CSV table of C-alpha atoms and ligand atoms in Angstrom, one decimal:
chain,number,residue,atom,x,y,z
L,223,MET,CA,66.0,169.7,171.5
L,224,LEU,CA,64.8,167.4,168.7
L,225,ALA,CA,66.2,164.4,170.5
L,226,ALA,CA,62.9,163.2,172.0
L,227,GLY,CA,61.4,160.2,170.3
L,228,ARG,CA,62.8,156.7,169.7
L,229,PRO,CA,66.6,156.9,170.0
L,230,MET,CA,68.9,155.4,167.4
L,231,LEU,CA,72.0,153.6,168.8
L,232,ALA,CA,74.4,153.5,165.9
L,233,ILE,CA,77.4,152.2,167.9
L,234,PRO,CA,79.1,149.0,166.7
L,235,GLY,CA,77.7,146.9,169.6
L,236,PRO,CA,75.7,146.5,171.6
L,237,SER,CA,73.4,146.9,168.5
L,238,VAL,CA,69.8,147.7,168.3
L,239,ILE,CA,67.7,145.0,170.0
L,240,PRO,CA,64.4,144.1,168.1
L,241,ASP,CA,61.4,144.5,170.2
L,242,ARG,CA,60.6,140.9,169.5
L,243,VAL,CA,63.9,139.8,171.1
L,244,LEU,CA,63.1,142.0,174.1
L,245,ASN,CA,59.6,140.6,174.4
L,246,ALA,CA,60.9,137.1,174.2
L,247,MET,CA,62.8,137.7,177.3
L,248,HIS,CA,60.0,139.4,179.2
L,249,ARG,CA,58.9,136.2,181.0
L,250,ALA,CA,59.0,134.8,184.5
L,251,ALA,CA,62.1,132.7,185.3
L,252,PRO,CA,61.6,129.1,184.2
L,253,ASP,CA,62.2,125.9,186.2
L,254,ILE,CA,65.8,125.2,185.0
L,255,TYR,CA,65.3,121.5,185.8
L,256,GLY,CA,62.5,121.1,183.4
L,257,PRO,CA,62.7,119.9,179.8
L,258,GLU,CA,62.2,123.3,178.2
L,259,LEU,CA,65.8,124.4,178.7
L,260,GLU,CA,67.3,121.4,177.0
L,261,ALA,CA,65.0,121.8,174.0
L,262,LEU,CA,65.9,125.5,173.9
L,263,THR,CA,69.6,124.8,174.0
L,264,ARG,CA,69.3,122.1,171.3
L,265,GLN,CA,67.6,124.7,168.9
L,266,VAL,CA,70.1,127.5,169.7
L,267,VAL,CA,73.0,125.1,169.1
L,268,ALA,CA,71.6,124.0,165.7
L,269,ASP,CA,71.0,127.7,164.8
L,270,LEU,CA,74.4,128.7,165.9
L,271,ARG,CA,75.9,126.1,163.6
L,272,ALA,CA,73.8,127.3,160.8
L,273,VAL,CA,74.6,131.1,161.2
L,274,ALA,CA,78.4,130.2,161.4
L,275,GLY,CA,78.3,127.9,158.5
L,276,THR,CA,79.7,124.9,160.3
L,277,ARG,CA,78.9,121.2,161.1
L,278,HIS,CA,81.2,121.4,164.0
L,279,ASP,CA,80.7,121.9,167.7
L,280,VAL,CA,79.9,125.2,169.6
L,281,ALA,CA,80.4,126.0,173.2
L,282,ILE,CA,78.2,128.7,174.8
L,283,TYR,CA,79.6,130.8,177.6
L,284,ILE,CA,78.0,133.4,179.9
L,285,GLY,CA,80.2,136.2,179.1
L,286,ASN,CA,81.0,138.9,176.5
L,287,GLY,CA,83.3,138.9,173.5
L,288,HIS,CA,86.4,139.1,175.8
L,289,ALA,CA,85.2,135.9,177.5
L,290,GLY,CA,85.0,134.2,174.0
L,291,TRP,CA,88.6,135.3,173.2
L,292,GLU,CA,89.8,133.9,176.5
L,293,ALA,CA,87.7,130.7,176.2
L,294,ALA,CA,89.1,129.9,172.7
L,295,LEU,CA,92.7,130.4,173.9
L,296,ALA,CA,92.3,128.6,177.3
L,297,ASN,CA,91.3,125.5,175.4
L,298,LEU,CA,94.3,125.6,173.0
L,299,VAL,CA,97.2,127.4,174.6
L,300,ALA,CA,99.7,126.0,177.1
L,301,ARG,CA,102.1,128.4,178.8
L,302,GLY,CA,105.0,129.2,176.3
L,303,ASP,CA,103.1,128.2,173.2
L,304,ARG,CA,103.9,130.4,170.2
L,305,LEU,CA,101.0,132.3,168.6
L,306,LEU,CA,101.0,134.6,165.5
L,307,VAL,CA,98.5,137.5,165.5
L,308,ALA,CA,97.8,139.3,162.3
L,309,ALA,CA,96.5,142.6,163.5
L,310,THR,CA,94.5,145.2,161.6
L,311,GLY,CA,93.3,147.3,164.5
L,312,ARG,CA,92.6,147.5,168.2
L,313,PHE,CA,90.8,144.2,168.4
L,314,GLY,CA,93.6,142.2,167.0
L,315,HIS,CA,96.0,143.8,169.5
L,316,GLY,CA,93.4,143.2,172.2
L,317,TRP,CA,93.3,139.5,171.5
L,318,ALA,CA,97.0,139.3,171.5
L,319,GLU,CA,97.1,140.9,174.9
L,320,ILE,CA,94.7,138.3,176.3
L,321,ALA,CA,97.0,135.5,174.8
L,322,ARG,CA,100.1,137.0,176.5
L,323,ARG,CA,98.3,137.2,179.8
L,324,LEU,CA,97.5,133.5,179.4
L,325,GLY,CA,101.2,132.8,179.1
L,326,ALA,CA,101.6,132.6,175.3
L,327,GLU,CA,104.6,133.8,173.4
L,328,VAL,CA,102.8,136.1,171.0
L,329,GLU,CA,104.2,137.6,167.8
L,330,VAL,CA,102.2,140.3,166.1
L,331,ILE,CA,102.4,141.2,162.5
L,332,ASP,CA,100.9,144.7,162.4
L,333,PHE,CA,99.2,145.6,159.2
L,334,GLY,CA,98.3,149.0,160.4
L,335,LEU,CA,95.0,150.8,160.7
L,336,ARG,CA,94.0,151.2,157.1
L,337,ALA,CA,94.9,147.9,155.4
L,338,ALA,CA,93.7,144.3,155.5
L,339,ILE,CA,95.9,141.3,156.3
L,340,ASP,CA,98.3,140.5,153.6
L,341,PRO,CA,98.1,136.6,153.5
L,342,ASP,CA,101.5,136.4,151.6
L,343,ARG,CA,103.3,138.1,154.6
L,344,VAL,CA,101.6,135.6,157.0
L,345,ALA,CA,102.6,132.7,154.7
L,346,GLY,CA,106.2,134.0,154.5
L,347,ARG,CA,106.4,134.2,158.3
L,348,LEU,CA,105.1,130.7,158.6
L,349,ALA,CA,107.4,129.3,156.0
L,350,ALA,CA,110.3,130.8,158.1
L,351,ASP,CA,109.0,128.9,161.2
L,352,ARG,CA,111.0,125.8,160.2
L,353,GLY,CA,110.4,124.0,163.5
L,354,GLN,CA,106.6,124.7,163.1
L,355,ALA,CA,106.5,126.0,166.6
L,356,ILE,CA,103.7,128.5,165.9
L,357,ARG,CA,100.5,126.9,167.2
L,358,ALA,CA,97.9,129.1,165.9
L,359,VAL,CA,97.4,132.2,163.7
L,360,LEU,CA,94.8,134.7,165.2
L,361,ALA,CA,92.9,137.1,162.9
L,362,VAL,CA,89.9,139.4,163.4
L,363,HIS,CA,87.4,139.0,160.6
L,364,ALA,CA,86.0,142.5,160.7
L,365,ASP,CA,88.1,144.7,163.0
L,366,THR,CA,85.5,147.0,164.6
L,367,SER,CA,88.0,149.7,165.4
L,368,THR,CA,89.2,150.3,161.7
L,369,SER,CA,86.2,148.7,159.9
L,370,VAL,CA,88.5,146.6,157.8
L,371,ARG,CA,87.4,143.2,156.7
L,372,ASN,CA,89.9,140.5,156.3
L,373,ASP,CA,89.8,137.6,153.8
L,374,LEU,CA,89.8,134.5,156.0
L,375,ALA,CA,89.7,132.0,153.1
L,376,ALA,CA,92.8,133.7,151.6
L,377,LEU,CA,94.5,133.4,155.1
L,378,ARG,CA,93.6,129.7,155.2
L,379,ALA,CA,95.1,129.3,151.8
L,380,ALA,CA,98.3,131.0,152.9
L,381,LEU,CA,98.6,128.6,155.8
L,382,ASP,CA,98.1,125.7,153.5
L,383,ALA,CA,100.6,127.1,150.9
L,384,ALA,CA,103.2,127.4,153.6
L,385,GLY,CA,102.5,123.8,154.6
L,386,HIS,CA,102.2,124.9,158.2
L,387,PRO,CA,100.0,123.0,160.6
L,388,ALA,CA,99.0,126.1,162.7
L,389,LEU,CA,95.3,126.4,163.6
L,390,LEU,CA,93.4,129.4,162.1
L,391,LEU,CA,91.5,131.2,164.9
L,392,ALA,CA,89.0,133.9,163.8
L,393,ASP,CA,87.3,136.6,165.8
L,394,CYS,CA,83.9,137.0,164.2
L,395,ILE,CA,82.3,139.0,167.0
L,396,ALA,CA,81.5,142.0,164.8
L,397,SER,CA,81.0,140.3,161.5
L,398,LEU,CA,78.8,137.3,162.3
L,399,ALA,CA,75.4,137.6,160.5
L,400,ALA,CA,76.6,140.9,158.9
L,401,ASP,CA,79.6,140.1,156.7
L,402,PRO,CA,79.6,136.7,154.7
L,403,PHE,CA,81.3,134.0,156.7
L,404,GLY,CA,81.2,130.3,156.5
L,405,MET,CA,83.5,128.6,159.0
L,406,ASP,CA,83.9,125.3,157.2
L,407,ALA,CA,84.1,127.0,153.8
L,408,CYS,CA,86.8,129.3,155.0
L,409,GLY,CA,88.7,126.5,156.7
L,410,VAL,CA,88.6,128.3,160.1
L,411,ASP,CA,89.5,125.9,163.0
L,412,VAL,CA,88.0,128.1,165.7
L,413,ALA,CA,85.6,131.0,165.5
L,414,VAL,CA,84.6,133.4,168.3
L,415,ALA,CA,81.4,135.5,168.5
L,416,ALA,CA,79.2,137.2,171.0
L,417,SER,CA,75.5,137.9,171.2
L,418,GLN,CA,75.3,141.7,171.1
L,419,LYS,CA,76.3,142.6,167.6
L,420,GLY,CA,74.9,141.0,164.4
L,421,LEU,CA,73.0,138.6,166.6
L,422,MET,CA,70.8,141.4,168.0
L,423,THR,CA,70.7,140.1,171.6
L,424,PRO,CA,71.9,141.8,174.8
L,425,PRO,CA,75.5,141.3,175.8
L,426,GLY,CA,76.2,138.3,177.9
L,427,LEU,CA,76.6,135.3,175.7
L,428,ALA,CA,79.9,134.2,174.0
L,429,PHE,CA,80.3,131.4,171.5
L,430,VAL,CA,83.3,129.4,170.5
L,431,TRP,CA,82.9,127.0,167.5
L,432,PHE,CA,85.7,124.5,167.1
L,433,GLY,CA,86.6,122.0,164.4
L,434,PRO,CA,88.2,118.6,164.7
L,435,LYS,CA,91.8,119.9,164.4
L,436,ALA,CA,91.2,122.3,167.3
L,437,ALA,CA,89.4,119.6,169.3
L,438,ALA,CA,92.5,117.4,169.0
L,439,ALA,CA,94.8,120.4,169.9
L,440,ARG,CA,92.6,120.9,173.0
L,441,ARG,CA,94.3,117.9,174.8
L,442,ARG,CA,97.5,119.8,175.3
L,443,ALA,CA,95.9,122.7,177.3
L,444,ASP,CA,94.3,122.9,180.6
L,445,PRO,CA,91.4,125.3,180.3
L,446,GLY,CA,90.2,124.8,183.9
L,447,PRO,CA,86.7,123.8,184.7
L,448,TYR,CA,84.7,126.9,183.5
L,449,TRP,CA,86.3,127.5,180.1
L,450,ASP,CA,86.6,123.8,179.1
L,451,TRP,CA,84.7,123.5,175.9
L,452,VAL,CA,84.4,119.7,176.0
L,453,PRO,CA,81.4,119.4,178.3
L,454,ARG,CA,79.9,122.7,177.0
L,455,ALA,CA,79.6,121.2,173.5
L,456,SER,CA,78.1,118.0,174.8
L,457,PRO,CA,74.4,117.3,174.7
L,458,GLY,CA,72.7,115.5,177.6
L,459,GLU,CA,74.0,116.5,181.0
L,460,PHE,CA,75.4,119.9,179.9
L,461,TRP,CA,72.6,121.1,177.7
L,462,GLN,CA,70.2,120.3,180.5
L,463,TYR,CA,72.2,121.7,183.5
L,464,TRP,CA,74.7,124.1,182.0
L,465,ASN,CA,77.4,123.6,184.8
L,466,GLY,CA,75.4,126.0,186.8
L,467,THR,CA,72.5,128.3,186.1
L,468,ALA,CA,71.7,128.7,182.5
L,469,PRO,CA,71.4,132.2,181.0
L,470,THR,CA,67.8,131.6,180.6
L,471,HIS,CA,66.5,134.9,179.4
L,472,LEU,CA,69.5,135.6,177.0
L,473,LEU,CA,68.8,132.2,175.5
L,474,TRP,CA,65.1,133.1,174.9
L,475,GLY,CA,66.2,136.3,173.3
L,476,LEU,CA,68.9,134.7,171.2
L,477,ALA,CA,66.5,132.0,170.0
L,478,GLU,CA,64.1,134.7,168.8
L,479,ALA,CA,67.0,136.6,167.0
L,480,LEU,CA,68.2,133.4,165.4
L,481,ALA,CA,64.7,132.5,164.2
L,482,MET,CA,64.4,136.0,162.7
L,483,ILE,CA,67.8,135.7,160.9
L,484,LEU,CA,67.6,132.1,159.7
L,485,ARG,CA,63.9,131.2,159.3
L,486,GLU,CA,62.2,134.5,158.5
L,487,GLU,CA,64.4,137.0,156.7
L,488,GLY,CA,66.9,134.3,155.8
L,489,LEU,CA,70.7,134.5,156.1
L,490,SER,CA,71.4,135.4,152.6
L,491,ALA,CA,68.9,138.2,152.7
L,492,VAL,CA,70.3,139.4,156.0
L,493,LEU,CA,73.7,139.6,154.4
L,494,ALA,CA,72.4,141.3,151.3
L,495,ARG,CA,70.7,143.9,153.5
L,496,HIS,CA,73.9,144.5,155.4
L,497,ALA,CA,75.8,144.9,152.1
L,498,ARG,CA,73.3,147.4,150.8
L,499,ILE,CA,73.1,149.4,154.0
L,500,ALA,CA,76.9,149.6,154.2
L,501,ARG,CA,77.1,150.8,150.6
L,502,ALA,CA,74.5,153.5,151.4
L,503,VAL,CA,76.8,154.7,154.3
L,504,TRP,CA,79.9,154.7,152.1
L,505,ALA,CA,78.1,156.6,149.2
L,506,ALA,CA,77.1,159.3,151.6
L,507,PHE,CA,80.6,159.7,153.0
L,508,GLU,CA,82.2,159.6,149.6
L,509,ALA,CA,80.0,162.4,148.4
L,510,TRP,CA,80.5,164.5,151.5
L,511,GLY,CA,84.2,163.9,151.4
L,512,GLN,CA,84.6,165.6,148.2
L,513,ALA,CA,84.9,168.9,150.0
L,514,PRO,CA,88.4,169.9,151.2
L,515,GLY,CA,88.7,168.9,154.9
L,516,GLY,CA,85.6,166.7,154.5
L,517,PRO,CA,85.0,163.3,156.2
L,518,VAL,CA,87.0,160.4,154.9
L,519,LEU,CA,86.3,156.6,155.1
L,520,ASN,CA,89.0,154.9,157.0
L,521,ILE,CA,89.3,152.0,154.5
L,522,ALA,CA,89.8,153.2,151.0
L,523,ASP,CA,89.2,150.0,149.1
L,524,PRO,CA,85.5,149.1,149.2
L,525,ALA,CA,86.4,145.4,148.9
L,526,LEU,CA,88.2,145.6,152.2
L,527,ARG,CA,85.3,147.3,154.1
L,528,SER,CA,83.1,145.5,156.6
L,529,HIS,CA,79.4,145.6,156.2
L,530,ALA,CA,78.9,145.7,159.9
L,531,VAL,CA,80.6,149.1,160.8
L,532,THR,CA,82.2,152.0,159.2
L,533,ALA,CA,85.1,154.0,160.6
L,534,VAL,CA,85.3,157.7,159.6
L,535,SER,CA,88.1,160.3,160.0
L,536,LEU,CA,87.8,164.1,160.1
L,537,ALA,CA,90.4,166.6,159.3
L,538,ALA,CA,90.0,168.4,162.5
L,539,PRO,CA,89.3,167.0,166.0
L,540,GLN,CA,85.5,167.5,165.7
L,541,GLY,CA,84.3,164.0,166.1
L,542,THR,CA,83.5,164.2,169.7
L,543,ALA,CA,81.6,167.5,169.2
L,544,LEU,CA,79.7,165.8,166.3
L,545,ARG,CA,78.8,162.8,168.5
L,546,THR,CA,77.6,164.9,171.3
L,547,TRP,CA,75.5,167.1,169.1
L,548,LEU,CA,73.9,164.0,167.5
L,549,THR,CA,73.0,162.5,170.8
L,550,ASP,CA,71.8,165.6,172.5
L,551,ARG,CA,70.1,167.2,169.5
L,552,ALA,CA,69.1,164.4,167.2
L,553,GLY,CA,68.6,161.3,169.3
L,554,VAL,CA,71.3,159.4,167.2
L,555,THR,CA,74.4,158.0,169.0
L,556,LEU,CA,77.4,157.2,166.9
L,557,GLY,CA,80.4,155.1,168.1
L,558,ILE,CA,83.6,156.7,169.4
L,559,GLY,CA,86.9,156.4,167.4
L,560,LEU,CA,88.7,153.4,168.8
L,561,GLY,CA,92.4,152.6,168.5
L,562,MET,CA,93.1,155.3,165.9
L,563,ALA,CA,95.1,157.3,168.3
L,564,ALA,CA,96.8,156.7,171.7
L,565,PRO,CA,94.6,157.2,174.7
L,566,GLY,CA,94.5,160.9,175.7
L,567,ASP,CA,95.9,162.0,172.2
L,568,PRO,CA,93.5,164.8,171.0
L,569,ASP,CA,93.9,163.2,167.6
L,570,GLY,CA,91.4,160.6,168.9
L,571,HIS,CA,88.7,163.3,168.5
L,572,ARG,CA,89.1,163.1,164.7
L,573,HIS,CA,87.6,159.7,164.5
L,574,PHE,CA,84.1,158.2,164.9
L,575,ARG,CA,82.2,155.1,163.8
L,576,ILE,CA,78.8,154.2,162.6
L,577,GLY,CA,77.6,150.7,163.7
L,578,HIS,CA,75.2,149.3,161.1
L,579,MET,CA,75.0,145.6,162.1
L,580,GLY,CA,72.0,143.7,163.2
L,581,HIS,CA,68.5,145.2,163.3
L,582,VAL,CA,69.1,148.1,160.9
L,583,ASN,CA,66.9,148.9,158.0
L,584,ALA,CA,66.8,151.6,155.2
L,585,HIS,CA,64.9,154.2,157.1
L,586,MET,CA,67.2,153.8,160.2
L,587,ILE,CA,70.4,154.3,158.2
L,588,LEU,CA,68.9,157.2,156.1
L,589,GLY,CA,67.7,158.8,159.3
L,590,THR,CA,71.1,158.4,160.8
L,591,LEU,CA,72.9,159.8,157.8
L,592,GLY,CA,70.4,162.7,157.5
L,593,ALA,CA,71.2,163.5,161.2
L,594,VAL,CA,74.9,163.3,160.5
L,595,GLU,CA,74.6,165.8,157.8
L,596,ALA,CA,72.7,168.2,160.1
L,597,GLY,CA,75.3,167.6,162.7
L,598,MET,CA,78.2,168.3,160.4
L,599,ARG,CA,76.5,171.6,159.4
L,600,ALA,CA,75.9,172.5,163.1
L,601,VAL,CA,79.4,171.7,164.2
L,602,GLY,CA,81.1,173.2,161.3
L,603,ILE,CA,82.6,170.2,159.6
L,604,PRO,CA,83.2,170.9,155.8
L,605,PHE,CA,81.3,168.6,153.5
L,606,ALA,CA,80.3,168.5,149.8
L,607,PRO,CA,76.6,168.3,149.0
L,608,GLY,CA,75.0,165.1,147.7
L,609,GLY,CA,75.7,162.6,150.4
L,610,LEU,CA,72.1,161.9,151.3
L,611,ALA,CA,71.1,161.8,147.5
L,612,ALA,CA,73.9,159.2,147.0
L,613,ALA,CA,72.7,157.1,149.9
L,614,ALA,CA,69.1,157.3,148.7
L,615,GLU,CA,70.2,156.2,145.3
L,616,VAL,CA,72.0,153.1,146.7
L,617,VAL,CA,68.8,152.3,148.8
L,618,ALA,CA,66.6,152.8,145.7
L,619,GLY,CA,68.9,150.8,143.4
L,620,ALA,CA,68.0,147.5,141.9
U,745,PLP,C1,83.0,144.0,170.2
U,745,PLP,C2,84.2,143.2,169.8
U,745,PLP,C3,85.0,142.6,170.7
U,745,PLP,C4,84.9,142.6,172.1
U,745,PLP,O1,83.6,142.2,172.5
U,745,PLP,P1,83.1,142.5,174.0
U,745,PLP,O2,81.8,141.9,174.1
U,745,PLP,O3,83.1,143.9,174.1
U,745,PLP,O4,84.1,141.9,174.9
U,745,PLP,C5,86.1,141.9,170.1
U,745,PLP,N1,86.3,141.8,168.8
U,745,PLP,C6,85.6,142.4,168.0
U,745,PLP,C7,85.9,142.4,166.5
U,745,PLP,C8,84.5,143.1,168.4
U,745,PLP,O5,83.7,143.9,167.6
């Protein structure tokens, strides 16, 4: 009932795919030996550099974010290498697990589920590493499970202050084209992203950007033939032939999405839109949360919140009921809580997330928030009035 009509997928990836991106892929397969593919790859590579704010190389893989995680590490990590992971949620721990599986000695500094990375603590740990055995520091820019956003430039400054040569590796899978990021400005050595979040394209492409320090470090590792980023970042043979069949349709879709971001709306306008939409979401929950037992934003400090996703906690385990009601009765699907409770723990039902990265505008978010208010009423979640008015005020604001 009331769910028919265009659905709204408000999970933090895959995100809403613009019709234009879908249509760009709606084509017969091309001759992969013709010149079109090389020109397409050339454009996509230039645009991927621009969207990540870097002059450096980017390797494109046919895979999801996990493939990007593994690709970055496979090029840098030899068995027994020491890595330091600064974790602020499920995705930091997930990347650490991949590194362990690849044979690294992984140390995790866990900043919990409601705080950002404290760069001073990382600097302190690096300063104590007198032999400078730690090869890299791994951090997630926006951890999609907690919706915290980490300050990568501050982390870089901490590495430098400690006088430590470790590389800085950043997972920008959720944050790219949603939260401000400039790889070169932040001093990030390796950035990882994927196609299906801020880049508005179906899942299936992973990207690894790497700077000169990382390129030099690559010589110690043996990434194997598929993950090796050296040929993948090379024009000529590779951009024409892709070491196998190119992901032709995903590339067409991605090229369209990047044109929308970089040449039509413009990256700074895209980021400003994400900031405004995120503030509308926060304003709604801050008003609703004034009621005893009302919904609470997971990250208290607005300066530490991602613009891509918002994690919310309820006092009672009603999140799953709310999500089900919204999908069945309103055509809006929210994200599940992730990493906030152990698997199987009923406490997991207290959490949910709203994805607002990519192709999301004011009416989509106001519609989503309106449906959430109806759902909270239907399911019996306490909330104070005024959430929608507060969101509308943010949208209307100068
Ligand atoms: C989505 C996501 C991943 C995992 O990406 P997959 O494509 O699901 O493998 C990793 N890190 C972050 C921050 C993410 O948001």
